[in-house]
Short mmCIF file of C-alpha atoms and ligand atoms in Angstrom, two decimals:
data_model
loop_
_atom_site.label_atom_id
_atom_site.label_comp_id
_atom_site.label_asym_id
_atom_site.label_seq_id
_atom_site.Cartn_x
_atom_site.Cartn_y
_atom_site.Cartn_z
CA UNK A 11 5.41 104.50 30.83
CA UNK A 12 9.07 103.60 30.30
CA UNK A 13 9.93 100.67 28.03
CA UNK A 14 13.30 99.19 27.06
CA UNK A 15 14.01 100.44 23.55
CA UNK A 16 15.25 96.98 22.53
CA UNK A 17 11.61 95.82 22.60
CA UNK A 18 10.47 98.32 19.97
CA UNK A 19 10.40 95.83 17.04
CA UNK A 20 8.61 93.18 19.08
CA UNK A 21 5.61 95.31 20.02
CA UNK A 22 2.92 96.16 17.51
CA UNK A 23 1.93 99.83 17.69
CA UNK A 24 -1.71 98.82 18.53
CA UNK A 25 -0.46 97.22 21.77
CA UNK A 26 0.73 100.63 22.89
CA UNK A 27 -2.35 102.58 21.80
CA UNK A 28 -3.36 105.14 24.44
CA UNK A 29 -0.17 104.68 26.47
CA UNK A 30 2.35 107.51 26.74
CA UNK A 31 5.62 105.70 25.94
CA UNK A 32 9.21 106.76 26.57
CA UNK A 33 11.80 104.32 25.21
CA UNK A 34 14.86 103.67 27.43
CA UNK A 35 18.20 103.03 25.70
CA UNK A 36 20.16 99.96 26.83
CA UNK A 37 23.08 101.90 28.20
CA UNK A 38 21.14 104.87 29.53
CA UNK A 39 20.55 104.96 33.27
CA UNK A 40 16.97 104.47 34.43
CA UNK A 41 15.24 107.86 34.04
CA UNK A 42 13.96 109.81 36.99
CA UNK A 43 10.48 111.30 36.89
CA UNK A 44 6.72 110.90 37.07
CA UNK A 45 6.29 107.67 35.10
CA UNK A 46 3.68 105.18 36.28
CA UNK A 47 5.13 102.01 34.82
CA UNK A 48 8.47 100.59 33.66
CA UNK A 49 9.16 97.62 31.40
CA UNK A 50 12.85 96.77 31.89
CA UNK A 51 15.01 94.00 30.41
CA UNK A 52 16.63 91.55 32.79
CA UNK A 53 19.93 93.39 32.31
CA UNK A 54 18.61 96.52 34.06
CA UNK A 55 18.90 96.62 37.83
CA UNK A 56 15.74 98.15 39.36
CA UNK A 57 16.61 98.72 43.03
CA UNK A 58 15.71 101.05 45.88
CA UNK A 59 17.48 104.05 44.34
CA UNK A 60 15.79 103.68 40.93
CA UNK A 61 12.39 103.25 42.59
CA UNK A 62 12.98 106.29 44.80
CA UNK A 63 13.52 108.36 41.67
CA UNK A 64 10.22 107.13 40.16
CA UNK A 65 7.86 108.30 42.92
CA UNK A 66 4.65 107.64 41.01
CA UNK A 67 5.59 104.16 39.80
CA UNK A 68 2.85 101.51 40.11
CA UNK A 69 4.34 98.59 38.28
CA UNK A 70 7.66 97.07 37.25
CA UNK A 71 6.73 94.73 34.38
CA UNK A 72 9.92 92.72 33.87
CA UNK A 73 10.30 91.31 30.37
CA UNK A 74 11.65 87.97 31.67
CA UNK A 75 10.49 85.18 33.97
CA UNK A 76 13.47 85.66 36.26
CA UNK A 77 13.30 88.77 38.44
CA UNK A 78 16.65 88.82 40.20
CA UNK A 79 17.29 92.23 38.57
CA UNK A 80 14.53 93.77 40.74
CA UNK A 81 14.70 94.56 44.44
CA UNK A 82 11.41 93.00 45.47
CA UNK A 83 11.64 94.25 49.07
CA UNK A 84 12.15 97.86 47.90
CA UNK A 85 9.21 97.45 45.52
CA UNK A 86 6.94 96.01 48.23
CA UNK A 87 7.87 98.81 50.64
CA UNK A 88 6.70 101.29 48.01
CA UNK A 89 3.61 99.15 47.16
CA UNK A 90 4.81 98.74 43.57
CA UNK A 91 3.57 95.65 41.76
CA UNK A 92 6.21 93.46 40.09
CA UNK A 93 5.29 91.16 37.17
CA UNK A 94 7.23 88.71 35.04
CA UNK A 95 6.55 86.69 31.82
CA UNK A 96 6.18 83.01 32.83
CA UNK A 97 4.98 80.04 30.71
CA UNK A 98 5.42 81.63 27.23
CA UNK A 99 9.18 80.99 27.37
CA UNK A 100 9.11 77.56 28.92
CA UNK A 101 9.29 75.55 25.71
CA UNK A 102 11.87 77.78 24.05
CA UNK A 103 14.17 77.59 27.07
CA UNK A 104 13.67 73.85 27.49
CA UNK A 105 14.55 73.36 23.84
CA UNK A 106 17.72 75.41 24.21
CA UNK A 107 18.62 73.39 27.31
CA UNK A 108 18.39 70.26 25.21
CA UNK A 109 20.48 71.92 22.50
CA UNK A 110 23.18 72.30 25.14
CA UNK A 111 22.80 68.81 26.55
CA UNK A 112 23.12 67.29 23.06
CA UNK A 113 25.96 69.65 22.08
CA UNK A 114 27.94 68.65 25.20
CA UNK A 115 27.14 64.93 25.00
CA UNK A 116 28.04 64.73 21.30
CA UNK A 117 30.91 67.24 21.31
CA UNK A 118 29.36 69.55 18.69
CA UNK A 119 31.74 72.46 19.33
CA UNK A 120 34.80 70.29 18.74
CA UNK A 121 33.21 68.77 15.66
CA UNK A 122 32.34 72.14 14.13
CA UNK A 123 35.84 73.45 14.83
CA UNK A 124 37.46 70.40 13.30
CA UNK A 125 35.43 70.72 10.09
CA UNK A 126 35.99 74.48 9.78
CA UNK A 127 39.75 74.14 10.49
CA UNK A 128 40.18 71.91 7.44
CA UNK A 129 42.07 69.39 9.64
CA UNK A 130 39.35 66.68 9.54
CA UNK A 131 41.01 63.59 8.05
CA UNK A 132 37.85 61.57 7.47
CA UNK A 133 35.67 59.04 9.29
CA UNK A 134 37.44 57.34 12.12
CA UNK A 135 35.91 54.84 14.58
CA UNK A 136 37.22 56.78 17.56
CA UNK A 137 36.69 60.32 16.36
CA UNK A 138 34.94 62.57 18.91
CA UNK A 139 33.32 59.78 20.89
CA UNK A 140 30.52 61.19 23.03
CA UNK A 141 28.15 60.14 25.74
CA UNK A 142 25.21 57.86 24.91
CA UNK A 143 22.22 59.41 26.60
CA UNK A 144 19.87 56.41 26.60
CA UNK A 145 19.90 54.78 30.04
CA UNK A 146 21.90 57.62 31.61
CA UNK A 147 20.54 59.81 34.43
CA UNK A 148 19.46 63.41 33.95
CA UNK A 149 19.53 65.38 37.21
CA UNK A 150 17.21 68.38 37.18
CA UNK A 151 17.81 70.98 39.88
CA UNK A 152 14.58 72.93 40.26
CA UNK A 153 11.42 71.27 38.89
CA UNK A 154 9.37 74.29 38.04
CA UNK A 155 7.99 75.08 34.63
CA UNK A 156 11.26 74.87 32.65
CA UNK A 157 12.79 72.08 34.76
CA UNK A 158 9.75 69.87 34.18
CA UNK A 159 9.65 70.71 30.44
CA UNK A 160 13.29 69.62 30.18
CA UNK A 161 12.40 66.42 32.04
CA UNK A 162 9.45 65.64 29.78
CA UNK A 163 11.76 65.89 26.77
CA UNK A 164 14.20 63.47 28.43
CA UNK A 165 11.67 60.61 28.20
CA UNK A 166 12.10 60.65 24.39
CA UNK A 167 15.86 60.25 24.84
CA UNK A 168 15.41 57.24 27.13
CA UNK A 169 17.02 58.89 30.11
CA UNK A 170 16.31 58.18 33.78
CA UNK A 171 15.24 61.37 35.52
CA UNK A 172 16.07 62.59 38.99
CA UNK A 173 15.00 65.97 40.32
CA UNK A 174 15.71 68.16 43.34
CA UNK A 175 12.87 70.36 44.46
CA UNK A 176 11.53 71.80 47.69
CA UNK A 177 8.24 70.04 47.20
CA UNK A 178 7.32 66.84 45.33
CA UNK A 179 5.85 66.95 41.84
CA UNK A 180 3.60 63.90 41.66
CA UNK A 181 2.24 64.60 38.15
CA UNK A 182 5.74 65.02 36.82
CA UNK A 183 6.85 61.78 38.55
CA UNK A 184 3.86 59.88 37.13
CA UNK A 185 4.38 61.14 33.60
CA UNK A 186 8.14 60.75 33.43
CA UNK A 187 9.08 58.18 36.08
CA UNK A 188 11.22 60.87 37.71
CA UNK A 189 12.55 60.33 41.22
CA UNK A 190 12.92 63.13 43.73
CA UNK A 191 16.34 63.33 45.44
CA UNK A 192 18.12 65.73 47.74
CA UNK A 193 20.60 67.84 45.86
CA UNK A 194 23.77 65.94 46.96
CA UNK A 195 22.52 62.45 46.00
CA UNK A 196 21.24 63.94 42.76
CA UNK A 197 24.66 65.31 41.92
CA UNK A 198 26.25 61.94 42.73
CA UNK A 199 23.78 59.98 40.63
CA UNK A 200 23.56 62.13 37.49
CA UNK A 201 25.44 61.86 34.21
CA UNK A 202 23.94 65.23 33.13
CA UNK A 203 22.97 67.92 35.64
CA UNK A 204 20.77 70.79 34.47
CA UNK A 205 19.98 73.90 36.56
CA UNK A 206 16.51 75.43 36.62
CA UNK A 207 16.17 77.23 39.97
CA UNK A 208 15.89 81.03 40.13
CA UNK A 209 18.84 83.10 41.39
CA UNK A 210 18.09 83.77 45.08
CA UNK A 211 20.35 84.23 48.15
CA UNK A 212 19.72 80.49 48.77
CA UNK A 213 20.65 79.24 45.32
CA UNK A 214 23.65 81.56 44.50
CA UNK A 215 26.84 79.53 44.30
CA UNK A 216 24.92 76.23 44.44
CA UNK A 217 27.49 74.74 42.13
CA UNK A 218 30.87 75.27 43.74
CA UNK A 219 34.07 73.31 44.32
CA UNK A 220 32.39 71.14 46.95
CA UNK A 221 29.27 70.29 44.95
CA UNK A 222 31.28 69.88 41.74
CA UNK A 223 33.43 67.26 43.55
CA UNK A 224 30.27 65.23 44.22
CA UNK A 225 29.46 64.94 40.53
CA UNK A 226 30.37 61.81 38.57
CA UNK A 227 33.74 62.06 36.89
CA UNK A 228 33.04 63.09 33.29
CA UNK A 229 29.53 64.33 33.99
CA UNK A 230 27.99 67.20 32.04
CA UNK A 231 26.76 70.48 33.66
CA UNK A 232 24.22 72.63 31.84
CA UNK A 233 23.04 76.03 33.09
CA UNK A 234 20.28 77.95 31.30
CA UNK A 235 18.96 79.49 34.53
CA UNK A 236 21.17 82.23 35.96
CA UNK A 237 24.95 82.60 35.91
CA UNK A 238 25.48 83.21 39.61
CA UNK A 239 24.19 79.76 40.49
CA UNK A 240 27.66 78.54 39.48
CA UNK A 241 31.02 79.57 40.96
CA UNK A 242 32.78 79.99 37.65
CA UNK A 243 36.34 79.72 38.96
CA UNK A 244 35.47 76.31 40.43
CA UNK A 245 33.79 75.26 37.20
CA UNK A 246 36.84 76.22 35.19
CA UNK A 247 39.10 74.23 37.52
CA UNK A 248 36.84 71.17 37.15
CA UNK A 249 37.03 71.47 33.34
CA UNK A 250 40.78 72.18 33.22
CA UNK A 251 41.59 69.19 35.45
CA UNK A 252 39.30 66.85 33.46
CA UNK A 253 37.06 66.22 36.47
CA UNK A 254 33.98 67.53 34.61
CA UNK A 255 33.12 66.07 31.23
CA UNK A 256 31.64 69.25 29.72
CA UNK A 257 29.75 72.42 30.49
CA UNK A 258 26.97 73.95 28.46
CA UNK A 259 26.21 77.50 29.55
CA UNK A 260 23.75 80.14 28.36
CA UNK A 261 24.19 82.44 31.35
CA UNK A 262 27.13 83.94 33.26
CA UNK A 263 27.71 85.71 36.57
CA UNK A 264 28.86 88.99 35.08
CA UNK A 265 27.33 88.84 31.59
CA UNK A 266 28.10 89.95 28.97
CA UNK A 267 31.59 89.68 30.48
CA UNK A 268 32.83 86.13 30.60
CA UNK A 269 35.87 85.01 32.59
CA UNK A 270 38.78 84.66 30.12
CA UNK A 271 39.66 81.31 31.69
CA UNK A 272 36.12 80.10 31.15
CA UNK A 273 36.23 81.09 27.49
CA UNK A 274 39.52 79.25 27.14
CA UNK A 275 38.42 76.17 29.11
CA UNK A 276 38.11 72.83 27.31
CA UNK A 277 34.82 71.03 26.52
CA UNK A 278 32.50 74.01 26.83
CA UNK A 279 29.54 75.12 24.78
CA UNK A 280 29.00 78.78 25.50
CA UNK A 281 25.90 80.66 24.34
CA UNK A 282 25.01 84.35 24.71
CA UNK A 283 21.89 84.13 26.96
CA UNK A 284 19.47 83.07 24.22
CA UNK A 285 17.29 80.64 26.20
CA UNK A 286 14.00 82.30 25.27
CA UNK A 287 15.21 83.66 21.93
CA UNK A 288 12.61 82.56 19.42
CA UNK A 289 10.70 85.26 17.58
CA UNK A 290 7.34 83.94 18.84
CA UNK A 291 8.43 83.75 22.44
CA UNK A 292 10.09 87.17 22.48
CA UNK A 293 6.97 88.75 21.00
CA UNK A 294 4.80 87.05 23.61
CA UNK A 295 7.11 88.16 26.45
CA UNK A 296 6.82 91.77 25.31
CA UNK A 297 3.05 91.43 24.85
CA UNK A 298 2.58 90.09 28.37
CA UNK A 299 4.77 92.80 29.90
CA UNK A 300 2.72 95.53 28.22
CA UNK A 301 -0.59 93.79 29.10
CA UNK A 302 0.50 93.76 32.74
CA UNK A 303 1.13 97.48 32.60
CA UNK A 304 -2.23 98.13 30.94
CA UNK A 305 -4.08 96.01 33.52
CA UNK A 306 -2.49 97.77 36.49
CA UNK A 307 -2.94 101.27 35.03
CA UNK A 308 -6.62 100.34 34.40
CA UNK A 309 -6.98 99.41 38.07
CA UNK A 310 -7.18 95.66 37.31
CA UNK A 311 -5.03 92.92 38.93
CA UNK A 312 -1.87 92.12 36.92
CA UNK A 313 -1.93 89.04 34.71
CA UNK A 314 1.30 87.52 35.98
CA UNK A 315 2.41 88.95 39.30
CA UNK A 316 5.68 87.74 40.71
CA UNK A 317 5.13 85.31 43.58
CA UNK A 318 8.50 84.89 45.32
P1 NAP B 19 9.67 78.37 38.10
O1 NAP B 19 8.53 77.71 37.45
O2 NAP B 19 9.40 79.34 39.18
O3 NAP B 19 10.67 77.22 38.58
C1 NAP B 19 11.69 77.45 39.48
C2 NAP B 19 11.70 76.28 40.42
O4 NAP B 19 12.82 76.41 41.26
C3 NAP B 19 10.45 76.18 41.32
O5 NAP B 19 9.86 74.93 41.12
C4 NAP B 19 10.99 76.34 42.71
O6 NAP B 19 10.43 75.42 43.63
C5 NAP B 19 12.40 75.92 42.52
N1 NAP B 19 13.29 76.44 43.58
C6 NAP B 19 13.39 77.72 43.96
N2 NAP B 19 14.31 77.79 44.97
C7 NAP B 19 14.77 76.52 45.15
C8 NAP B 19 15.69 75.96 46.01
N3 NAP B 19 16.37 76.69 46.88
N4 NAP B 19 15.91 74.60 45.93
C9 NAP B 19 15.21 73.85 45.00
N5 NAP B 19 14.30 74.35 44.20
C10 NAP B 19 14.09 75.66 44.27
O7 NAP B 19 10.56 79.18 37.02
P2 NAP B 19 10.82 78.78 35.50
O8 NAP B 19 9.83 79.49 34.65
O9 NAP B 19 11.00 77.32 35.39
O10 NAP B 19 12.23 79.51 35.32
C11 NAP B 19 13.35 79.08 36.05
C12 NAP B 19 14.51 80.07 35.88
O11 NAP B 19 15.05 79.93 34.55
C13 NAP B 19 14.12 81.55 35.97
O12 NAP B 19 14.14 82.00 37.31
C14 NAP B 19 15.17 82.23 35.15
O13 NAP B 19 16.21 82.68 35.98
C15 NAP B 19 15.68 81.14 34.22
N6 NAP B 19 15.42 81.39 32.78
C16 NAP B 19 16.48 81.61 31.94
C17 NAP B 19 16.19 81.84 30.60
C18 NAP B 19 17.33 82.01 29.61
O14 NAP B 19 17.18 82.83 28.68
N7 NAP B 19 18.44 81.34 29.74
C19 NAP B 19 14.90 81.82 30.13
C20 NAP B 19 13.86 81.64 31.00
C21 NAP B 19 14.12 81.42 32.37
P3 NAP B 19 9.11 75.66 44.47
O15 NAP B 19 8.04 75.27 43.56
O16 NAP B 19 9.31 74.73 45.61
O17 NAP B 19 9.08 77.11 44.86
#
């Protein structure tokens, strides 16, 4: 099997016992050959060409819950199973989403810069005034595992919760008092909008100049899902003109490249795609990816097949 070399420290040798492993370097192209399984990172595109050059492949075990780096149609045509790593990263990613919400609402980046610059002149009643979250509305776009986990945390902060989803989530509504809205009314009603849909042809560019113009003046946008959900030029414009209150981002369209204008834009909190980055979660993600490989090579059903 082929495994991303970056996972080496996260996988105990016993987990790989009996498997013939070739480690793939981050910058190396996907090897061609007789391998039966591949465990890529989300940064590796696995498309028709790569699959064609792995003629014996039986499984792509993505080490992520998102799978927009894999051509599912090409995999299906070759009867290759695709798996992901759901659930184990839900809490870590929901926590990081809240880190961004709080950092934006309470202007943490500006505060940290002020202290480090040595320019802080002491307590002032109007220094870095932020947004009080209690009583405000959190708009969740995509109420799957992570979206709901973010919503459940919002109860503790006293926020009202709105969510946009293709189907209702009665348990979530009952537990949190959340209200289901169409996307446009949700954008109009929310003080904080947080994105939790996967990147698909339908969701790409969901946040653009038109949808940004629907948001409340001064609202906060948080994205820990995928970068291409947001048209970054439009986001930068909304920040530069003061239309948007703040943006907290963990993901970018062309990561690790980030638009220079986005890096320079005011009122941003920019993180390097660390949503699931806790030691426990990353170990679990690697464990599940390898367990999926083992199951499929043993002729068993995969533990966590991708269901598009
Ligand atoms: P999930 O449980 O599958 O949730 C995604 C939700 O999006 C589903 O409820 C789905 O609704 C909904 N959805 C899909 N297309 C939609 C559309 N067009 N309009 C409205 N809702 C739509 O996935 P998850 O585990 O919460 O993960 C969500 C995403 O977070 C992943 O795809 C990944 O890209 C991202 N992520 C990022 C990090 C990070 O490090 N920053 C970490 C983990 C995950 P239905 O139920 O109706 O299909």
